[in-house]
Coordinates of N, CA and C in Angstrom, one line a residue:
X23 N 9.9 -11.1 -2.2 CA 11.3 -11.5 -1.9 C 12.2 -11.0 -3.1
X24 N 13.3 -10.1 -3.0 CA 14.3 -9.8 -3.8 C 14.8 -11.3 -4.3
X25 N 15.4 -11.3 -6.0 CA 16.3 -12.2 -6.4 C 17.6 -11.8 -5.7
X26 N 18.3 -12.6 -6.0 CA 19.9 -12.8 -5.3 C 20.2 -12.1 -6.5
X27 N 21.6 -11.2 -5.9 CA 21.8 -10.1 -6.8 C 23.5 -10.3 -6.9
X28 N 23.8 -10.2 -8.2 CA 25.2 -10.1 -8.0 C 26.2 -9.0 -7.5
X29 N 25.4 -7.5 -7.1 CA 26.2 -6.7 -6.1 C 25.2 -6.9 -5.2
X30 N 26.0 -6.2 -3.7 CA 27.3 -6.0 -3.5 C 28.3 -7.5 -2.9
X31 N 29.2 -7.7 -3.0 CA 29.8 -7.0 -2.1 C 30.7 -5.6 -3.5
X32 N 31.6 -4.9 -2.8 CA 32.2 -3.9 -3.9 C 33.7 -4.6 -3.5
X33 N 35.0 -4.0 -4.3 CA 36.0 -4.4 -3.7 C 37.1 -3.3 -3.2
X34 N 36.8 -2.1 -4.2 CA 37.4 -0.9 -3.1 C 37.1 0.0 -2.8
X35 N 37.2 0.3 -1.9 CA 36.8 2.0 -1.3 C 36.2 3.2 -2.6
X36 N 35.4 3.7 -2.4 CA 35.5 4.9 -3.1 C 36.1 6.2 -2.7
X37 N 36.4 6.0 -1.4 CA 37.2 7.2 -0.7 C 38.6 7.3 -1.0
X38 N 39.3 6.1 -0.4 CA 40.8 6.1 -0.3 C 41.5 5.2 -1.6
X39 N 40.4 4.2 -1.9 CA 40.8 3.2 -2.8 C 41.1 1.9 -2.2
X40 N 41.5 1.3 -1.1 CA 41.8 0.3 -0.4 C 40.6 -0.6 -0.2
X41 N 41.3 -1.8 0.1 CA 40.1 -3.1 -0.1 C 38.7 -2.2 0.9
X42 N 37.9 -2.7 0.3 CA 36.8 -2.8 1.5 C 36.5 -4.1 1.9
X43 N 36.2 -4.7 2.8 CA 35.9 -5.5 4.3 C 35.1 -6.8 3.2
X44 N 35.0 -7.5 3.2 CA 33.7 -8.5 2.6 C 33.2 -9.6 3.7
X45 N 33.7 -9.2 5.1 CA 32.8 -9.9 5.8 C 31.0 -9.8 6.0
X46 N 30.8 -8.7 5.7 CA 29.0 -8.5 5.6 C 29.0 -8.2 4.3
X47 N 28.2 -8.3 3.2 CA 28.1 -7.8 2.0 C 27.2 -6.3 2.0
X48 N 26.9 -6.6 2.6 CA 25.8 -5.0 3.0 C 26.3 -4.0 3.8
X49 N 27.3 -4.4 4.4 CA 27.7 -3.0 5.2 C 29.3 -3.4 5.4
X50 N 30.3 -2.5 4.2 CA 31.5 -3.2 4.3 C 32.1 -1.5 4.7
X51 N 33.2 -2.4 5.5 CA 33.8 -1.1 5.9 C 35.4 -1.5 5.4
X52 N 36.3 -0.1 5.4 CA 37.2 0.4 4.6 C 38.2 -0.4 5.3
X53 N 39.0 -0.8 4.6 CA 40.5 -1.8 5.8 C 41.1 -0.6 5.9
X54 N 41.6 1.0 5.3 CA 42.3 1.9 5.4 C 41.8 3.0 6.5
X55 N 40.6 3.8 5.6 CA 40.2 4.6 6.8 C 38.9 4.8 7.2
X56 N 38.3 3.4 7.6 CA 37.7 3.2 8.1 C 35.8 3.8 7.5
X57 N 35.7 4.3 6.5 CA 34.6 4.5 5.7 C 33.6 3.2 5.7
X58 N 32.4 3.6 5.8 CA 31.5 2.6 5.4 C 30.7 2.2 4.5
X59 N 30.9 1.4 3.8 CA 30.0 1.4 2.2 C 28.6 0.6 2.3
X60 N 27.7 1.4 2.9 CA 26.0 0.7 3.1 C 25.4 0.6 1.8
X61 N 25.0 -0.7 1.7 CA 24.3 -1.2 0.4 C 23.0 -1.1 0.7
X62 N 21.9 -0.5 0.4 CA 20.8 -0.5 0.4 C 19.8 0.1 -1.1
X63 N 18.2 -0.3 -1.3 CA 17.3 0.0 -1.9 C 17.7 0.9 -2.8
X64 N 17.4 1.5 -3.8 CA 17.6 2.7 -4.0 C 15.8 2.8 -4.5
X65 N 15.5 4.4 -4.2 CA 14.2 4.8 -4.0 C 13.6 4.9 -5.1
X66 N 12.2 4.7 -5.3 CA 11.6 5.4 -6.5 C 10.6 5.3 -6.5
X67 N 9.7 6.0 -7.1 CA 8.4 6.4 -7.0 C 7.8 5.9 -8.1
X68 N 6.5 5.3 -8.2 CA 5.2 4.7 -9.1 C 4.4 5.9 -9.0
X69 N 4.1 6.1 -10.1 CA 2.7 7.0 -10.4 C 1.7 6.3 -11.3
X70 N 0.1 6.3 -10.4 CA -0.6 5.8 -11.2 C -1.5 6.9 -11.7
X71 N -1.5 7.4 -12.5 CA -2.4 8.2 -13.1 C -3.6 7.9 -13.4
X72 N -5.0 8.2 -12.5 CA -6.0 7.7 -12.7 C -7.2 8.3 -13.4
X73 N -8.1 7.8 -14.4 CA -8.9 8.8 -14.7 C -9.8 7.7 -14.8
X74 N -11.3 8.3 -14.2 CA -12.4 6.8 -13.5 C -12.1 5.7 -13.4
X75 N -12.1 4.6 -14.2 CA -11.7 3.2 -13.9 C -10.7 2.5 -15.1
X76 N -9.7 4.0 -15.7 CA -8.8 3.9 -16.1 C -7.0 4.2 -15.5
X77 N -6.2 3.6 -15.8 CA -4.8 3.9 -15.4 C -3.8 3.9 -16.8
X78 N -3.2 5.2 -16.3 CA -2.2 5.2 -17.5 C -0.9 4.6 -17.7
X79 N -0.3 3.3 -18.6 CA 0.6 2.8 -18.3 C 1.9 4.0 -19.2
X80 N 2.9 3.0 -19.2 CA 3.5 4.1 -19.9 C 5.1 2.3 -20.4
X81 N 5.2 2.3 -22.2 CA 5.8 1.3 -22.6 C 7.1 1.8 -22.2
X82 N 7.8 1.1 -22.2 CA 9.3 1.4 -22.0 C 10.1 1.9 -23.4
X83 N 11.1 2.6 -23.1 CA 11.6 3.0 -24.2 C 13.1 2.5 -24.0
X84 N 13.7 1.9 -22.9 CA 15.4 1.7 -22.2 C 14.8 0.6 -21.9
X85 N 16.2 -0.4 -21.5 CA 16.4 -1.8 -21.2 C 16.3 -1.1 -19.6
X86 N 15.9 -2.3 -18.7 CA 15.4 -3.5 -18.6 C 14.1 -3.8 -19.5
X87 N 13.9 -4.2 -19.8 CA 12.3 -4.8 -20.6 C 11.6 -3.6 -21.7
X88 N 12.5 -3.3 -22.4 CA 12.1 -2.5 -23.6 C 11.1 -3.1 -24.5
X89 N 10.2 -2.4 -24.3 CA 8.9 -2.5 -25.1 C 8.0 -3.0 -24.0
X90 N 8.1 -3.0 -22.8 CA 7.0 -3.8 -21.9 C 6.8 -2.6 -21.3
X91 N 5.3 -2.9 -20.9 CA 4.4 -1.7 -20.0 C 4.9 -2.2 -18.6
X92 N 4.9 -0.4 -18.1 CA 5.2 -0.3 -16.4 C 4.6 1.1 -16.2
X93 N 4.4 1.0 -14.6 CA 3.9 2.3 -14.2 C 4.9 3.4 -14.5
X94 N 4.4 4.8 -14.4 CA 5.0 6.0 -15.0 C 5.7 6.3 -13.6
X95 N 7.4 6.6 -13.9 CA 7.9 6.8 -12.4 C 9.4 6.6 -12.8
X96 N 10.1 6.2 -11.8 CA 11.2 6.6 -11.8 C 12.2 6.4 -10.5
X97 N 13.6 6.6 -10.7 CA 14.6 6.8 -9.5 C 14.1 8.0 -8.6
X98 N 14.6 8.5 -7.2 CA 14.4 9.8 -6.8 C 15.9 9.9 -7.0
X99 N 16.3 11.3 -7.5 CA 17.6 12.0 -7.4 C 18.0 12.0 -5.9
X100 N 19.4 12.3 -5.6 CA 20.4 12.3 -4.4 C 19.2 13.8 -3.7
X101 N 18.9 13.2 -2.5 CA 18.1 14.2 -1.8 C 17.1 14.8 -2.0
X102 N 16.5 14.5 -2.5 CA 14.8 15.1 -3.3 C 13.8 14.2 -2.5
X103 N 13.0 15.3 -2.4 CA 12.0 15.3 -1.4 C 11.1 13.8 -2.3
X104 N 10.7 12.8 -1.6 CA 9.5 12.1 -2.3 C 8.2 11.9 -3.2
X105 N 7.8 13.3 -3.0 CA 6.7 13.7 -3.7 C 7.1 14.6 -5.0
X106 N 8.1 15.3 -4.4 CA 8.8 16.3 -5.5 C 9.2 15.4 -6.5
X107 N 9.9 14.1 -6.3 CA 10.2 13.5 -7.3 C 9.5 12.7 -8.3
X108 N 7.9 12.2 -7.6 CA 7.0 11.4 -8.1 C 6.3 12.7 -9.2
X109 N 6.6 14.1 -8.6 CA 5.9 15.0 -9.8 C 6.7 14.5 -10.8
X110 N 8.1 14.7 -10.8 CA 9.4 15.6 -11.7 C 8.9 14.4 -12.8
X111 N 9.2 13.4 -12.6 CA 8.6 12.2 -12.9 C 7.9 11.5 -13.8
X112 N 6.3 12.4 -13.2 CA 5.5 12.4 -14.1 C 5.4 13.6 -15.2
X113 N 6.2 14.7 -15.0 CA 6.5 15.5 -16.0 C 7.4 15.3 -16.8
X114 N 8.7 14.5 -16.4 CA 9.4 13.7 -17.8 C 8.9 13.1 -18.6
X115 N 7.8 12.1 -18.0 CA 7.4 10.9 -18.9 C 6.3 10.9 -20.1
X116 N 5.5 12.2 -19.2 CA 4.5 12.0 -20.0 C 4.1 13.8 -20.2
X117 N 5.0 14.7 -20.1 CA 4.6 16.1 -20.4 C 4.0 16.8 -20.1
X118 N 3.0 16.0 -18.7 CA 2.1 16.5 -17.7 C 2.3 16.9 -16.4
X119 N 2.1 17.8 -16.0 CA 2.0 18.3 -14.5 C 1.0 17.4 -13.6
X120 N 0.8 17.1 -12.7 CA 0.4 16.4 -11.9 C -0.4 16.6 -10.7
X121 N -1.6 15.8 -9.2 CA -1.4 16.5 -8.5 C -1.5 14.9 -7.7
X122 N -0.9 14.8 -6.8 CA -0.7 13.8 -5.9 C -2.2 13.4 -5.4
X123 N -2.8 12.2 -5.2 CA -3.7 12.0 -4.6 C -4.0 11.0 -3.6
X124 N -3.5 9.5 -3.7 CA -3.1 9.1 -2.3 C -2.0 8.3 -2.8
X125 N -1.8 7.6 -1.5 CA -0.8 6.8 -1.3 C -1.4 5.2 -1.7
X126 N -0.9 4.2 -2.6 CA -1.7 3.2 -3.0 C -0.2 1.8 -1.8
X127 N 0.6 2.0 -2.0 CA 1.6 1.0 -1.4 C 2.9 0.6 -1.8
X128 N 3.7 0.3 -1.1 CA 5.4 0.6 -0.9 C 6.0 -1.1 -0.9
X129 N 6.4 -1.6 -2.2 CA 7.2 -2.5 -1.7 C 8.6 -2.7 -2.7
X130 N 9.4 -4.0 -2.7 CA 10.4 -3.8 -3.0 C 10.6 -4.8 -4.2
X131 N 11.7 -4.1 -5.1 CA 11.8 -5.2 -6.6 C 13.0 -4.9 -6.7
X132 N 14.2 -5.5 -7.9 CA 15.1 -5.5 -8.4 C 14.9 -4.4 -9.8
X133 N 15.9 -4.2 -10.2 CA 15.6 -3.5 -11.9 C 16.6 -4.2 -12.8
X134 N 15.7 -5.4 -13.2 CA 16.1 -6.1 -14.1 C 16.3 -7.4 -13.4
X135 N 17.0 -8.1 -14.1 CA 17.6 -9.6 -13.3 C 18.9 -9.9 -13.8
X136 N 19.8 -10.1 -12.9 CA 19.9 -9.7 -11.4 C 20.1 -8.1 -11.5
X137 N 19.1 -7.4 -11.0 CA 19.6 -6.1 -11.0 C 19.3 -5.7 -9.0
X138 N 19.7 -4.4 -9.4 CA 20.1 -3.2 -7.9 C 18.9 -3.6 -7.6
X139 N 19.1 -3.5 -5.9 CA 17.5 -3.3 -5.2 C 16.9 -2.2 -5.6
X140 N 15.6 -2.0 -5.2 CA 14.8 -1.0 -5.5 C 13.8 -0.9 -4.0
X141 N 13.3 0.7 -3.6 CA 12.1 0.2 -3.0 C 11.3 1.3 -3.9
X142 N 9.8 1.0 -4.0 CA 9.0 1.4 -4.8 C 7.7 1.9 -3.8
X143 N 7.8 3.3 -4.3 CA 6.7 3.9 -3.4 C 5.3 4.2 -4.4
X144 N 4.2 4.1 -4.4 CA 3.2 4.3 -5.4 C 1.9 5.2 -5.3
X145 N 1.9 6.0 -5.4 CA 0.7 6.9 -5.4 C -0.1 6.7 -6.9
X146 N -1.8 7.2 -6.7 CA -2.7 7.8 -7.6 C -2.1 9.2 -8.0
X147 N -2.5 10.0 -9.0 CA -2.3 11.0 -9.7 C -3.1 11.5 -10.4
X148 N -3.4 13.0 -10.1 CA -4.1 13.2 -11.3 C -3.6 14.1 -12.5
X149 N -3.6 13.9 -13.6 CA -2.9 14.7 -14.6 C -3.4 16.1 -14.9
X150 N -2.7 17.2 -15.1 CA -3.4 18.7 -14.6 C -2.6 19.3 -16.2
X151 N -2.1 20.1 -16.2 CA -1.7 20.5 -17.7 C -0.9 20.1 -18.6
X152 N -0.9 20.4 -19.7 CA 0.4 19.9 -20.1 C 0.0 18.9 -21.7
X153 N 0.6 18.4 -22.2 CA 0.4 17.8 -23.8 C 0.7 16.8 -23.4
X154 N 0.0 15.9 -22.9 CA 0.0 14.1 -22.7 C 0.7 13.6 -24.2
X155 N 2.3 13.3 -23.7 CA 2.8 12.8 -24.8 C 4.2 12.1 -24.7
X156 N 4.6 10.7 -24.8 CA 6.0 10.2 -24.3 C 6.8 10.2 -24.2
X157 N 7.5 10.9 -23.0 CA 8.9 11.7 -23.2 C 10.2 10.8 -22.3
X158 N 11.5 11.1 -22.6 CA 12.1 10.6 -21.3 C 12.7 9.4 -22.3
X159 N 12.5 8.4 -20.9 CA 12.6 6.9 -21.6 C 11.6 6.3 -22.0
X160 N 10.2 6.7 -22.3 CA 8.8 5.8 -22.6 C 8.6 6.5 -23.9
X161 N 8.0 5.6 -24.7 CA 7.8 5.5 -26.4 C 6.6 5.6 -26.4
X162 N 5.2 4.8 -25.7 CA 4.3 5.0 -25.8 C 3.6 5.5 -24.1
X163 N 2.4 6.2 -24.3 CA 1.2 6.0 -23.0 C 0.5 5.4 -23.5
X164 N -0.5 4.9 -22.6 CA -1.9 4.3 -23.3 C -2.5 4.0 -21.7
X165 N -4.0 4.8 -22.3 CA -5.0 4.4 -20.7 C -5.5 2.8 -21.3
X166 N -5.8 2.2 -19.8 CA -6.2 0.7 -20.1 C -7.0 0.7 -18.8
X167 N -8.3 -0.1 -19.0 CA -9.5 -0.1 -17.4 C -8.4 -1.0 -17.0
X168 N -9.1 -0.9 -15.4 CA -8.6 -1.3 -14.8 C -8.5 -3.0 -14.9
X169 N -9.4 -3.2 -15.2 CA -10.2 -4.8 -15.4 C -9.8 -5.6 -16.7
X170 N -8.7 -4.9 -17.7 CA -8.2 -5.1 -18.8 C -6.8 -4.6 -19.3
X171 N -5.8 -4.7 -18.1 CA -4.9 -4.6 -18.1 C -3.6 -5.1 -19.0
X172 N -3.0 -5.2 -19.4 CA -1.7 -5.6 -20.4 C -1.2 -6.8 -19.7
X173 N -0.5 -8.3 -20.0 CA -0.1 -9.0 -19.8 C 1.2 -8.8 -19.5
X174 N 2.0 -8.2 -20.5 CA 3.4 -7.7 -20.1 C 4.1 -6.1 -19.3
X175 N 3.7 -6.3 -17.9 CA 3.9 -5.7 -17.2 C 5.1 -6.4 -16.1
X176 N 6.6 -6.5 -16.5 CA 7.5 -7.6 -16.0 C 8.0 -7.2 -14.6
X177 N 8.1 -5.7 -14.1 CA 8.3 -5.5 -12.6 C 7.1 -6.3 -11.6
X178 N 7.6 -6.7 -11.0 CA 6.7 -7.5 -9.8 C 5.7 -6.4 -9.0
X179 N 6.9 -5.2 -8.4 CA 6.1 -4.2 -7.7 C 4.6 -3.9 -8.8
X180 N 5.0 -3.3 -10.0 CA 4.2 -2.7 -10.7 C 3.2 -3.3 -10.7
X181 N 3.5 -4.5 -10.7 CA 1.9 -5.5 -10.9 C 0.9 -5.6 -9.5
X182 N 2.0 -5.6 -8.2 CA 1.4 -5.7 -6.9 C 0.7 -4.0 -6.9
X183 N 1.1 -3.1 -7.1 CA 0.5 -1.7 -6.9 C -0.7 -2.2 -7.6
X184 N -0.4 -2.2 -9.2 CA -1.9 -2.1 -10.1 C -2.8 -3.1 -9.3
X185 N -2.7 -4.4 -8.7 CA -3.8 -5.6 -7.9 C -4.4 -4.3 -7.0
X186 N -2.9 -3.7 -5.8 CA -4.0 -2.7 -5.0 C -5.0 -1.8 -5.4
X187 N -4.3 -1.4 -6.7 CA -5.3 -0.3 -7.1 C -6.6 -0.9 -7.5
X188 N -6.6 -2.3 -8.1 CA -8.0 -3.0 -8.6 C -8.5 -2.9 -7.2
X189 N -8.1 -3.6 -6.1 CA -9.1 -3.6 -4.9 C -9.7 -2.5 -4.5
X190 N -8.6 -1.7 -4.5 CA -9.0 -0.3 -3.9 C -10.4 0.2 -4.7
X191 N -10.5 -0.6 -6.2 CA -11.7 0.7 -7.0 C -12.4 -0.3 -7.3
X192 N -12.4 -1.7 -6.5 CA -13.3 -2.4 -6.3 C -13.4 -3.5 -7.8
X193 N -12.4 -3.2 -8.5 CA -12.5 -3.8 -10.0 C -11.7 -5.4 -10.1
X194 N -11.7 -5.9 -10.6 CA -11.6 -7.4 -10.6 C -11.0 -7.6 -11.9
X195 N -9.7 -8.4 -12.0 CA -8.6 -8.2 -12.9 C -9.7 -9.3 -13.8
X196 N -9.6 -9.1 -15.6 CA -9.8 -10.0 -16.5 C -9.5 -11.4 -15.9
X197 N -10.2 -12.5 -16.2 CA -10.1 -14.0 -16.6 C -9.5 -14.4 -17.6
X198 N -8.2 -14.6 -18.2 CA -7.7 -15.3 -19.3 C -8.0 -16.8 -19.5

């Protein structure tokens, strides 16, 4: 379940400038010329980079949760293909080329609190050339088994991906 967010509603147009509508908060239309301002998700891709029964996290380097581990990923740019973006992605962050390997699962989080919707798509990865090293907005990488994972990992999605990925490779999170 998303937190209650403080957008939208917006209050003017980006087209003409005139109020926009605030009877739906998600779909306000223009009192002038009739434009529609759809609030929805904005997209982005999880990469889990797997190597045997390790996953590469990647620390944060930018607010929301600076200094806390999250999967290596990102926004998709205006019209970029899904996959193309989960590469670009993983070449910002961590200086490696990549090659897609499956699809692990898709759900939805805030960025931050109260922050923008998000929906979160997650694949496996394998890392292919390149100088494994933290670029972008992340400060640190670090592989961790799967079974001994970091405590502060504060996106919800990130945590539901890494659980699938434990089932998926059959591994069973630590007992604190």
């Amino acid at each position: 379940m998303i937190a209650k967010q403080h957008l939208p509603p917006y209050t003017y147009c980006p087209v003409c400038a005139a109020a926009l509508d605030k009877t739906h908060p998600y779909r306000q239309t223009c009192t002038r010329c009739d434009f529609i301002f759809y609030h929805s998700s904005s997209p982005c891709m999880g990469a889990l980079p797997v190597e045997g029964s390790r996953v590469l996290l990647a620390r944060r380097g930018i607010e929301p949760y600076f200094g806390s581990w999250n999967v290596v990923g990102g926004f998709l740019n205006y019209g970029e293909e899904p996959l193309a973006g989960l590469m670009r992605e993983v070449q910002e962050e961590t200086g490696c080329a990549c090659r897609v390997l499956d699809f692990i699962t898709q759900n939805a989080d805030t960025y931050g609190e109260p922050g923008a919707a998000l929906l979160n798509s997650y694949y496996t990865v394998q890392l292919l050339s390149g100088n494994l090293t933290p670029q972008d907005d992340v400060s640190e990488l670090r592989w961790f088994e799967l079974d001994n994972l970091p405590d502060d990992i504060p996106f919800a999605s990130d945590r539901r991906a890494l659980e699938v990925l434990q089932r998926m490779s059959g591994v069973s999170a630590r007992a604190d």
